[in-house]
Coordinates of C-alpha atoms in Angstrom, one line a residue:
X1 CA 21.9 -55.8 -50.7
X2 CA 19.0 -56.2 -48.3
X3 CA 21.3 -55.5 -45.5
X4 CA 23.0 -52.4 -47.1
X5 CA 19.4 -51.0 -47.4
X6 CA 18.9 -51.4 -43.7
X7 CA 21.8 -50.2 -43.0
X8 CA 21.1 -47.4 -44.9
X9 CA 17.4 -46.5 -43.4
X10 CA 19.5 -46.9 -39.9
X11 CA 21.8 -44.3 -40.9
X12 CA 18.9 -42.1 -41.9
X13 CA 17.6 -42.6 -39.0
X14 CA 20.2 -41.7 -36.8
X15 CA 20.5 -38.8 -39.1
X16 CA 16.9 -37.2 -38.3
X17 CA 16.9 -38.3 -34.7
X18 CA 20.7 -35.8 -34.4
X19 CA 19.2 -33.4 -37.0
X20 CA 16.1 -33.0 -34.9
X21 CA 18.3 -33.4 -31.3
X22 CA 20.5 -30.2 -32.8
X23 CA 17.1 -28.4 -33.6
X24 CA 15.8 -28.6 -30.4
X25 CA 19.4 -27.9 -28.8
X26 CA 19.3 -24.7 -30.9
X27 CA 15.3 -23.8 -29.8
X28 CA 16.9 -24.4 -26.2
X29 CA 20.1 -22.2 -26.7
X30 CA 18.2 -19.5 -28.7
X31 CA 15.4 -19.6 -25.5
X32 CA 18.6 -19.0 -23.1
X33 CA 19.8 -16.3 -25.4
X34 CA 16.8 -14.9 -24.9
X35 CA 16.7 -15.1 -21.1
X36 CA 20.0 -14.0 -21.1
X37 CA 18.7 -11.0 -23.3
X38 CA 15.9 -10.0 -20.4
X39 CA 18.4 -10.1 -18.1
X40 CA 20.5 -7.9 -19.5
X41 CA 18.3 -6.0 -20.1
X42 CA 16.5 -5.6 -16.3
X43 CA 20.0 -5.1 -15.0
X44 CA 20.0 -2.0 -17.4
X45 CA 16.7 -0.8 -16.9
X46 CA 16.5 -1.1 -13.4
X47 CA 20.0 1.0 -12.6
X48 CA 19.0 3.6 -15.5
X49 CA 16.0 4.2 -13.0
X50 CA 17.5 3.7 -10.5
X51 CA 20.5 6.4 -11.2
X52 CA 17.6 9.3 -12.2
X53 CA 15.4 8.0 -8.6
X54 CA 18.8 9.6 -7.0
X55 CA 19.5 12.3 -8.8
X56 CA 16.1 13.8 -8.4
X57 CA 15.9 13.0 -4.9
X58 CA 19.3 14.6 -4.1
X59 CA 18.5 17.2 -6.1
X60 CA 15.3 17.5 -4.1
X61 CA 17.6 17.6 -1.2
X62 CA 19.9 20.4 -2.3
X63 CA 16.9 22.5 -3.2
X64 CA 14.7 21.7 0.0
X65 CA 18.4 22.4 2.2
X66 CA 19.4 25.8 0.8
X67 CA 15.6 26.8 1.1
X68 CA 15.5 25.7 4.5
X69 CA 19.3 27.4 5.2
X70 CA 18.2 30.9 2.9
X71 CA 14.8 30.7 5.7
X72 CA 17.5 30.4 8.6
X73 CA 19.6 32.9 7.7
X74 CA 17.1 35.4 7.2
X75 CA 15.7 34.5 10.8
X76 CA 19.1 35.4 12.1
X77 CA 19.6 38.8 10.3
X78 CA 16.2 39.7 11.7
X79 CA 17.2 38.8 14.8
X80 CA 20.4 41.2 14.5
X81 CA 18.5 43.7 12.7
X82 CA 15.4 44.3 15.8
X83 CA 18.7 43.7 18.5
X84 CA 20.4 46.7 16.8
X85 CA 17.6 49.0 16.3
X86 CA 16.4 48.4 19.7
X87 CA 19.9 48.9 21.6
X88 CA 20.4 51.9 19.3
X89 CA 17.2 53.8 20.2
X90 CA 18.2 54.9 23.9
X91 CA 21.9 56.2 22.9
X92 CA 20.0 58.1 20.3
X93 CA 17.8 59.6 22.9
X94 CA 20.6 60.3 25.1
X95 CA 22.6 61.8 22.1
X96 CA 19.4 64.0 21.3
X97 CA 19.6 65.0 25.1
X98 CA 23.6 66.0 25.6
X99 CA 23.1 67.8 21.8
X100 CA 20.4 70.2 23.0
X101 CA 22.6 70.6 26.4
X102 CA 25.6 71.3 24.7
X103 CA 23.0 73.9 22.7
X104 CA 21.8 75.2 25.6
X105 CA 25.3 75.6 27.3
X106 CA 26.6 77.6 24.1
X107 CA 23.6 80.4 24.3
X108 CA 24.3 80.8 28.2
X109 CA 28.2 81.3 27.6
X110 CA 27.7 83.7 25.1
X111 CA 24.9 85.6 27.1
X112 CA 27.7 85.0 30.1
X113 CA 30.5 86.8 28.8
X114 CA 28.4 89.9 27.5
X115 CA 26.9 90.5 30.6
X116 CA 30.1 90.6 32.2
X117 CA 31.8 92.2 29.3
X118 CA 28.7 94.9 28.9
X119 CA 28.9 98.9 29.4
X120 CA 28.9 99.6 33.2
X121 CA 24.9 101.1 32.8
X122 CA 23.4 97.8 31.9
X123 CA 25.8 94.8 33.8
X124 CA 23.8 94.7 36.9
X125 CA 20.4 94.0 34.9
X126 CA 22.6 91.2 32.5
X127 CA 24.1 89.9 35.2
X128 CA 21.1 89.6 37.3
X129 CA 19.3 87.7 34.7
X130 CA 22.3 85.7 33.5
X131 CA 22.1 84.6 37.5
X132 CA 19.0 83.4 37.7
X133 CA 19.0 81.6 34.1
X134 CA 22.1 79.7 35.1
X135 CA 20.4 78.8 38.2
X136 CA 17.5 77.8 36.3
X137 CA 19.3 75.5 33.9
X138 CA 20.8 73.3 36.6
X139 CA 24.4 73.1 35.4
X140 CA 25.3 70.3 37.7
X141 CA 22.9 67.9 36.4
X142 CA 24.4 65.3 34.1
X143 CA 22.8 63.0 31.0
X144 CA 24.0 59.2 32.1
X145 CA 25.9 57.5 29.4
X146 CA 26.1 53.4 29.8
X147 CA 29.4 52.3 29.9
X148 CA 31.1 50.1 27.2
X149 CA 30.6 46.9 29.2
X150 CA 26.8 47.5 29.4
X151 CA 25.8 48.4 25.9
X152 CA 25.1 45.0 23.5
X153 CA 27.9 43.8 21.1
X154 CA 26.8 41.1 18.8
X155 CA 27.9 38.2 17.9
X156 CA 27.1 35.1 16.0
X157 CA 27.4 31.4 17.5
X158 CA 27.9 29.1 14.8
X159 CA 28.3 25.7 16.2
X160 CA 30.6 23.5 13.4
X161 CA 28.6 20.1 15.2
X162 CA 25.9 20.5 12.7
X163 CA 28.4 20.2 9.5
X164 CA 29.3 16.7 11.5
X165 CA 25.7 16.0 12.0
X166 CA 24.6 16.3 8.0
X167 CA 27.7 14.7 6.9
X168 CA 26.9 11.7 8.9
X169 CA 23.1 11.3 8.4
X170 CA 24.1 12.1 4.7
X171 CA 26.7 9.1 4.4
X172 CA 24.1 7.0 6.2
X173 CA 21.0 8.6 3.6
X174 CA 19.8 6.3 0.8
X175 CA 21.1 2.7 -0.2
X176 CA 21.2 0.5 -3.0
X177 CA 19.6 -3.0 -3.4
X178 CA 20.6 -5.2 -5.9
X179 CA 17.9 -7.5 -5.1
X180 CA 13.9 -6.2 -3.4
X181 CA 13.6 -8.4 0.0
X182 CA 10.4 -9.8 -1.4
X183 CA 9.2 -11.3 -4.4
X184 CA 5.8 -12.8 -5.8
X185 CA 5.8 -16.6 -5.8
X186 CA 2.5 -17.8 -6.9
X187 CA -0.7 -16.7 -9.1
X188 CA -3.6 -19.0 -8.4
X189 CA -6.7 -18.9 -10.4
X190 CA -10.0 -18.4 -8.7
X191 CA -13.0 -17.4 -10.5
X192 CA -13.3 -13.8 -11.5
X193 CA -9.6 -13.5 -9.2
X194 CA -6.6 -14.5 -8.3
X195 CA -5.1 -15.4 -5.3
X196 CA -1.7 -13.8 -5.1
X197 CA 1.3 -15.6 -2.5
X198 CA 4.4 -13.5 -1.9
X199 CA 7.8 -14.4 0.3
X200 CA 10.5 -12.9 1.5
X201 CA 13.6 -13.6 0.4
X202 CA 15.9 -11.9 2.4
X203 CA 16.7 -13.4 5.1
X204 CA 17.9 -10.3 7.1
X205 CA 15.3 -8.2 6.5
X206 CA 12.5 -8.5 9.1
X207 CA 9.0 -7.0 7.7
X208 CA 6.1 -5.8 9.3
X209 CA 3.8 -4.9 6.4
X210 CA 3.5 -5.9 3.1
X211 CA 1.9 -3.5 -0.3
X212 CA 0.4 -5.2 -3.2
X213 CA -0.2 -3.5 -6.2
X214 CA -1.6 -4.0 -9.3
X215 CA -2.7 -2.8 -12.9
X216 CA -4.9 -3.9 -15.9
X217 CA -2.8 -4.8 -19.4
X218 CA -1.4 -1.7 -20.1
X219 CA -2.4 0.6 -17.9
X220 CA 0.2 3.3 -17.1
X221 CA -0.6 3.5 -13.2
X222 CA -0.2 0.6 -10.5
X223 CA -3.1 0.9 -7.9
X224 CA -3.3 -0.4 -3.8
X225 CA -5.0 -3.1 -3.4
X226 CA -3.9 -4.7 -0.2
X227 CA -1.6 -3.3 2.8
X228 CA -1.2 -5.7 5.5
X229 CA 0.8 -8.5 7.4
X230 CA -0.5 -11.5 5.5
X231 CA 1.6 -13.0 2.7
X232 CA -1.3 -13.6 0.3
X233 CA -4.2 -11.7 -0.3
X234 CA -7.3 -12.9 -2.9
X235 CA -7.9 -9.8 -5.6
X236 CA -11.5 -9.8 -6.9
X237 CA -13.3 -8.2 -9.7
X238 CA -10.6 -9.5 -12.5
X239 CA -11.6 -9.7 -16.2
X240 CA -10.9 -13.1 -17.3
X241 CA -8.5 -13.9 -19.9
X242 CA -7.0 -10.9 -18.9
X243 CA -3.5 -9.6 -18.6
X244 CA -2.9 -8.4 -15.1
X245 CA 0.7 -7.0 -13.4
X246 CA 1.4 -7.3 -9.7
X247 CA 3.9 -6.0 -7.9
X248 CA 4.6 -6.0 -3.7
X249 CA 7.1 -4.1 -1.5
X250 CA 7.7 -4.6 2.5
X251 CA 7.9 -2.0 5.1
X252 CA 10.9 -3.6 7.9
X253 CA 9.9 -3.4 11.5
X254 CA 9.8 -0.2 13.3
X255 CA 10.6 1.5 9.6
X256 CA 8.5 3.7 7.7
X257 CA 9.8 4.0 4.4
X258 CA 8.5 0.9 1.8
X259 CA 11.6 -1.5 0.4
X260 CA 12.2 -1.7 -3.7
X261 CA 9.2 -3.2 -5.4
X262 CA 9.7 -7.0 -6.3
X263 CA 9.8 -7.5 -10.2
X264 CA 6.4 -6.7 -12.0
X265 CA 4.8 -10.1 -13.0
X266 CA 1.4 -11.1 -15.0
X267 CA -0.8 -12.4 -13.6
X268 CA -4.6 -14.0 -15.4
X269 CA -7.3 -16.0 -14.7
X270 CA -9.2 -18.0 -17.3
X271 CA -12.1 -18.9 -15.0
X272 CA -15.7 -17.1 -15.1
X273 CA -16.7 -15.1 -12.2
X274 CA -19.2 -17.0 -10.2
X275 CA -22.8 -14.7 -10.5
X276 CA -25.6 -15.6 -8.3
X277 CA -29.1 -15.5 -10.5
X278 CA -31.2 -12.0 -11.0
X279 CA -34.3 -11.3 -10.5
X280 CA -35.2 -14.0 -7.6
X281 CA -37.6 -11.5 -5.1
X282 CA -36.2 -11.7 -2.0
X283 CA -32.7 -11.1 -2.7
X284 CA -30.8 -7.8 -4.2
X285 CA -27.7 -8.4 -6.2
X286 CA -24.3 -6.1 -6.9
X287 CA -23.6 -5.0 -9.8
X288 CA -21.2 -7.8 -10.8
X289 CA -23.8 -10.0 -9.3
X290 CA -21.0 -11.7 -7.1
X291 CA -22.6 -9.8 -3.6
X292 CA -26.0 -11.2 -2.5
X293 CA -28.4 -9.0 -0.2
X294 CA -31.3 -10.7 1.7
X295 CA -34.2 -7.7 1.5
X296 CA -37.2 -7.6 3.3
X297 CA -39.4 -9.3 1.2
X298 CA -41.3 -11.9 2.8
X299 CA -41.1 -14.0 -0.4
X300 CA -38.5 -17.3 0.9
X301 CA -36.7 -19.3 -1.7
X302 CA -33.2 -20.8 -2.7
X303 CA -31.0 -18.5 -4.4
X304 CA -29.2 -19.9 -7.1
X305 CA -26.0 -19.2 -9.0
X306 CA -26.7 -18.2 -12.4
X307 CA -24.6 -21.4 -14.3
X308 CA -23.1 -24.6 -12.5
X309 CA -19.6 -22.4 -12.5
X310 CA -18.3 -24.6 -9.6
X311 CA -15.7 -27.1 -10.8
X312 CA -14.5 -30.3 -8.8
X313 CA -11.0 -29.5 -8.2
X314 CA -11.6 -25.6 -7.2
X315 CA -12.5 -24.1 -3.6
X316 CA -15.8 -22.1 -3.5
X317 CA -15.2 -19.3 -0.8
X318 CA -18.6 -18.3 1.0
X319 CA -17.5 -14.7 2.4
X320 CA -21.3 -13.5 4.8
X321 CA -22.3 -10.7 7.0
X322 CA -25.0 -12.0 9.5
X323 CA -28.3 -11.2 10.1
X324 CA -30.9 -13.6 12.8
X325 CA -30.3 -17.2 12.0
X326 CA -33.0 -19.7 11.2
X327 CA -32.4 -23.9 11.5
X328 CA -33.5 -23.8 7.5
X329 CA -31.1 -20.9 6.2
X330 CA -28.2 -22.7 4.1
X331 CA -25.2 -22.5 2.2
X332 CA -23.9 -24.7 -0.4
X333 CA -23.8 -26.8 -3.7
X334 CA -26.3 -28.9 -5.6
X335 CA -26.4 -30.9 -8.6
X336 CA -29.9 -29.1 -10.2
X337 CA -32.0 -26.0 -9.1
X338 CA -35.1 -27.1 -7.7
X339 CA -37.5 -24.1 -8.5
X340 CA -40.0 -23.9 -5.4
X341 CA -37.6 -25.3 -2.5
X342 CA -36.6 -22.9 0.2
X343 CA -33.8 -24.5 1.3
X344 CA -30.9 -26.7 0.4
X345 CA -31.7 -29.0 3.0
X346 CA -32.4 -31.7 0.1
X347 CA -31.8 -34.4 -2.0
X348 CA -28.6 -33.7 -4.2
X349 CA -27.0 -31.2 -2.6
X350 CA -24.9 -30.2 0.4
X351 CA -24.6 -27.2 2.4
X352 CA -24.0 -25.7 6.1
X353 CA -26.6 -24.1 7.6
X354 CA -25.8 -20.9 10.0
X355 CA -25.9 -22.6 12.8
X356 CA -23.5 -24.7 12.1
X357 CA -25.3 -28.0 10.8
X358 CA -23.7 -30.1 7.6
X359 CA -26.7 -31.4 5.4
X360 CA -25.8 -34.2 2.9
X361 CA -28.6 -35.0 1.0
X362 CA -31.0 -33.9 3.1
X363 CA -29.6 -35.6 6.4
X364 CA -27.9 -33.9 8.9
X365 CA -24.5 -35.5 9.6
X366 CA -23.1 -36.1 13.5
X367 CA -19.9 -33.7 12.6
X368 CA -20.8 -30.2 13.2
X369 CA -19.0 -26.7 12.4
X370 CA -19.2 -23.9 14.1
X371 CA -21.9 -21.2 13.8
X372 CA -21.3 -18.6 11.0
X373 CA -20.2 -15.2 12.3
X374 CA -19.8 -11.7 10.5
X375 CA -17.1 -11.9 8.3
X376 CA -16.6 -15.5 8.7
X377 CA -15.9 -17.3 5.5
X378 CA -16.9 -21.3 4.5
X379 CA -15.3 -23.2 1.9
X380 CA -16.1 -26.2 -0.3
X381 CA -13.8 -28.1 -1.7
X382 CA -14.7 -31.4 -3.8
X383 CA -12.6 -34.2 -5.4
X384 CA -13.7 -36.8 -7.7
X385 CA -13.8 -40.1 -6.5
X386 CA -13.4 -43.5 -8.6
X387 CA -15.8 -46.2 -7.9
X388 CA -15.8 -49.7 -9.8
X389 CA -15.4 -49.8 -13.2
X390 CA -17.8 -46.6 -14.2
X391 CA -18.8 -43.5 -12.4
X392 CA -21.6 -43.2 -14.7
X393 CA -23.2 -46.1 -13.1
X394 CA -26.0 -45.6 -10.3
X395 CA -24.6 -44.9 -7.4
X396 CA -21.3 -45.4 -8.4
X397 CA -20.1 -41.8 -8.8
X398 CA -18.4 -40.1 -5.2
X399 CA -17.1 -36.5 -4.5
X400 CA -14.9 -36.2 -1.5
X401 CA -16.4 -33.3 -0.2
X402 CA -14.5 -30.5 2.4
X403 CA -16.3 -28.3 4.2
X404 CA -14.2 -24.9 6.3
X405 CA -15.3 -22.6 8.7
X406 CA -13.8 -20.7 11.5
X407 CA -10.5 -22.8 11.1
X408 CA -12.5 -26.3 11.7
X409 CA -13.4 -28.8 9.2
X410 CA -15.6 -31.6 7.9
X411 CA -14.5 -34.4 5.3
X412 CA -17.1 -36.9 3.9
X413 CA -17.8 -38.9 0.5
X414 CA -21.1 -37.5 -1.1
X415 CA -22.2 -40.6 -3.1
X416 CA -24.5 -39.2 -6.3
X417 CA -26.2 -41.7 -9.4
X418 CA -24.8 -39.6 -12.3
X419 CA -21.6 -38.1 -13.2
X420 CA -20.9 -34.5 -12.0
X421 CA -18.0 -32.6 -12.1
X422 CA -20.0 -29.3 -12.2
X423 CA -22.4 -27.8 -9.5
X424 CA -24.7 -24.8 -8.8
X425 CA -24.4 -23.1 -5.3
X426 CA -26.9 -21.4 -3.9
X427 CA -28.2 -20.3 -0.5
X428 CA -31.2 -19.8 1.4
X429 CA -31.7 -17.3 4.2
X430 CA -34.9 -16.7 6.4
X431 CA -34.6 -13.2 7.7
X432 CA -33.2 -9.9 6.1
X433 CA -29.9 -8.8 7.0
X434 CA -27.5 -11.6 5.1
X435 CA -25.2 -10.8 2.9
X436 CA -23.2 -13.3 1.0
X437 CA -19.8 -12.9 -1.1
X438 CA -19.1 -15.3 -3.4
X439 CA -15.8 -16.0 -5.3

């Protein structure tokens, strides 16, 4: 009996294990349906598009070419119409002229034949005058009349060449991709951003620039926000926990039309912006507080960011515009603000200062970077470090820190006696004319 009742609670076993394997087969096959669903779907949304992109453009085409043809036809009956009216002219003149001879010629036959047909008394007076009139009217003098050969026949030149022409730059005019040559590969969260990564995946098409594009949630327009050759670009001033869309396109070398956007996808970030602290004199802030502006107020002090935003794990991007460099200006992190320091030269913190210099606690390590320049950007990048049993012991806790600039590096262990996986940053600058970017 015993063994009937575990056999029993085996079978029943079994029994949930398949009924719960066939539920989660089903979750998997409905999840493919579903895929399978978007896919059809794309296919059909993309060539219903695609088929009215075509039609309007042609129809563009047929509109824009009889316009252009109507415009070049008219050009050409002008053209006959001044040749006409200007070859005319002079045969109308001459016509005018052999008219009023042929006028002329009439009277002095008529007055001709009755002064030789007169009475006897008056012929020698008619005649006389008749004489001296035909004299006067110069009989032998003829109106010139151009010859066939010289007067203008028209005639239109149509060469058939440019029928050949269109019909090949109009079999050549317009193609269809099934697939864009470049698609979005990665999102990467950044504090109030995200760093968007592209690729091309056609290997025969050859690009020279690149066109990201984005839009908030729902919003019925896609805006620029990057054109260039780089295959990643960081987009700033993002709403976290927000629902962004990206797109990209590629221009191919020597072209200048763009290729088929890639397929729209979202995009978030869940991380906080990064703010630097209002309100410290000295400094003037943007309006998302993310820009940093040393003024020309004498007061000197650290400027802090508003909340230890910087995470272990993360890279803090420094992005500066240069003004004159002092050996105490700095940029970095620290554990605590220290109200009343002017630099972060000190204990608990690291930073670069703009000559270069790497400070750990307060020391100036052997390893140097290179000077900051306008435009230049420095990164941090920390990773927690295990050391014996606890890293809430004294001494015990270790960041391996990073440190970039102007495509050189430092790597060192920054040894602290308490746990911290969350720092301020902050910087310190002597002279006006800094400005500092963070993200």
């Amino acid at each position: 009996e015993a063994e009937a009742e575990t056999e029993v609670r085996l079978l029943l076993q079994e029994a949930r294990e398949s009924i719960e394997a066939a539920r989660s087969y089903r979750r998997e096959l409905e999840q493919r349906l579903r895929g399978l669903h978007q896919a059809r779907m794309q296919i059909r949304e993309s060539a219903t598009l695609t088929r009215d992109v075509l039609e309007q453009h042609f129809n563009d085409l047929k509109g824009t070419l009889k316009k252009l043809l109507d415009e070049r036809l008219m050009s050409l009956l002008q053209e006959v119409d001044v040749i006409e009216q200007e070859s005319i002219k002079p045969l109308d003149e001459c016509q005018k002229l052999i008219e009023h001879g042929v006028s002329t010629a009439d009277d002095l036959l008529r007055e001709g034949e009755s002064a030789v047909n007169g009475d006897v008394g008056q012929q020698n007076e008619k005649l006389c005058s008749f004489t001296k009139k035909a004299l006067h009217i110069q009989l032998d003098s003829l109106p010139e009349v151009p010859s066939l050969v010289d007067v203008p026949c028209l005639s239109a030149q149509l060469d058939d060449c440019l029928l050949t022409i269109l019909k090949n730059e109009i079999f050549r005019h317009g193609t269809v991709a099934s697939h864009p040559p470049v698609q979005l590969e990665e999102f990467v969260e950044k504090p109030g951003g995200i760093l968007v990564r592209w690729c091309k995946v056609d290997d025969d098409f050859i690009p020279q620039d690149y066109r990201l594009q984005y839009r908030k949630g729902t919003a019925s327009h896609f805006e620029d926000v990057y054109v260039g050759s780089e295959t990643e670009f960081m987009v700033l001033h993002i709403d976290p926990n927000v629902d962004y869309q990206f797109r990209v396109c590629a221009r191919g070398d020597g072209r200048q039309e763009w290729s088929p956007w890639s397929i729209p996808q979202l995009g978030r970030t869940t991380l906080v912006p990064h703010e630097w602290t209002a309100g410290l004199e000295g400094y003037s802030l943007s309006s998302r507080r993310n820009i940093a502006l040393r003024n020309d107020s004498q007061s000197c002090g650290v400027l802090y960011s508003k909340a230890p935003t910087y995470v272990c794990g993360q890279t803090l991007t420094f992005r500066q515009t240069v003004g004159q460099p002092d050996r105490r200006d700095s940029l970095g992190v620290c554990v605590e603000q220290q109200n009343g320091s002017d630099s972060l030269q000190r204990d608990k913190a690291v930073c670069v200062s703009t000559n270069g210099a790497v400070f750990v606690n307060g020391k100036e390590m052997t390893n140097q970077l290179p000077a900051v320049t306008s435009g230049s950007t420095v990164t941090f990048d920390m990773e927690v470090v295990q050391l014996g049993p606890s890293t809430n012991e004294g001494g015990n806790f270790k960041l391996r820190v990073t440190i970039s600039s102007n495509n050189r590096e430092v790597v060192f262990d920054w040894v602290l006696d308490q746990c911290c996986v969350s720092l301020y940053f902050g910087c310190s600058f002597s002279y006006p004319g800094w400005k500092v970017l963070v993200f």
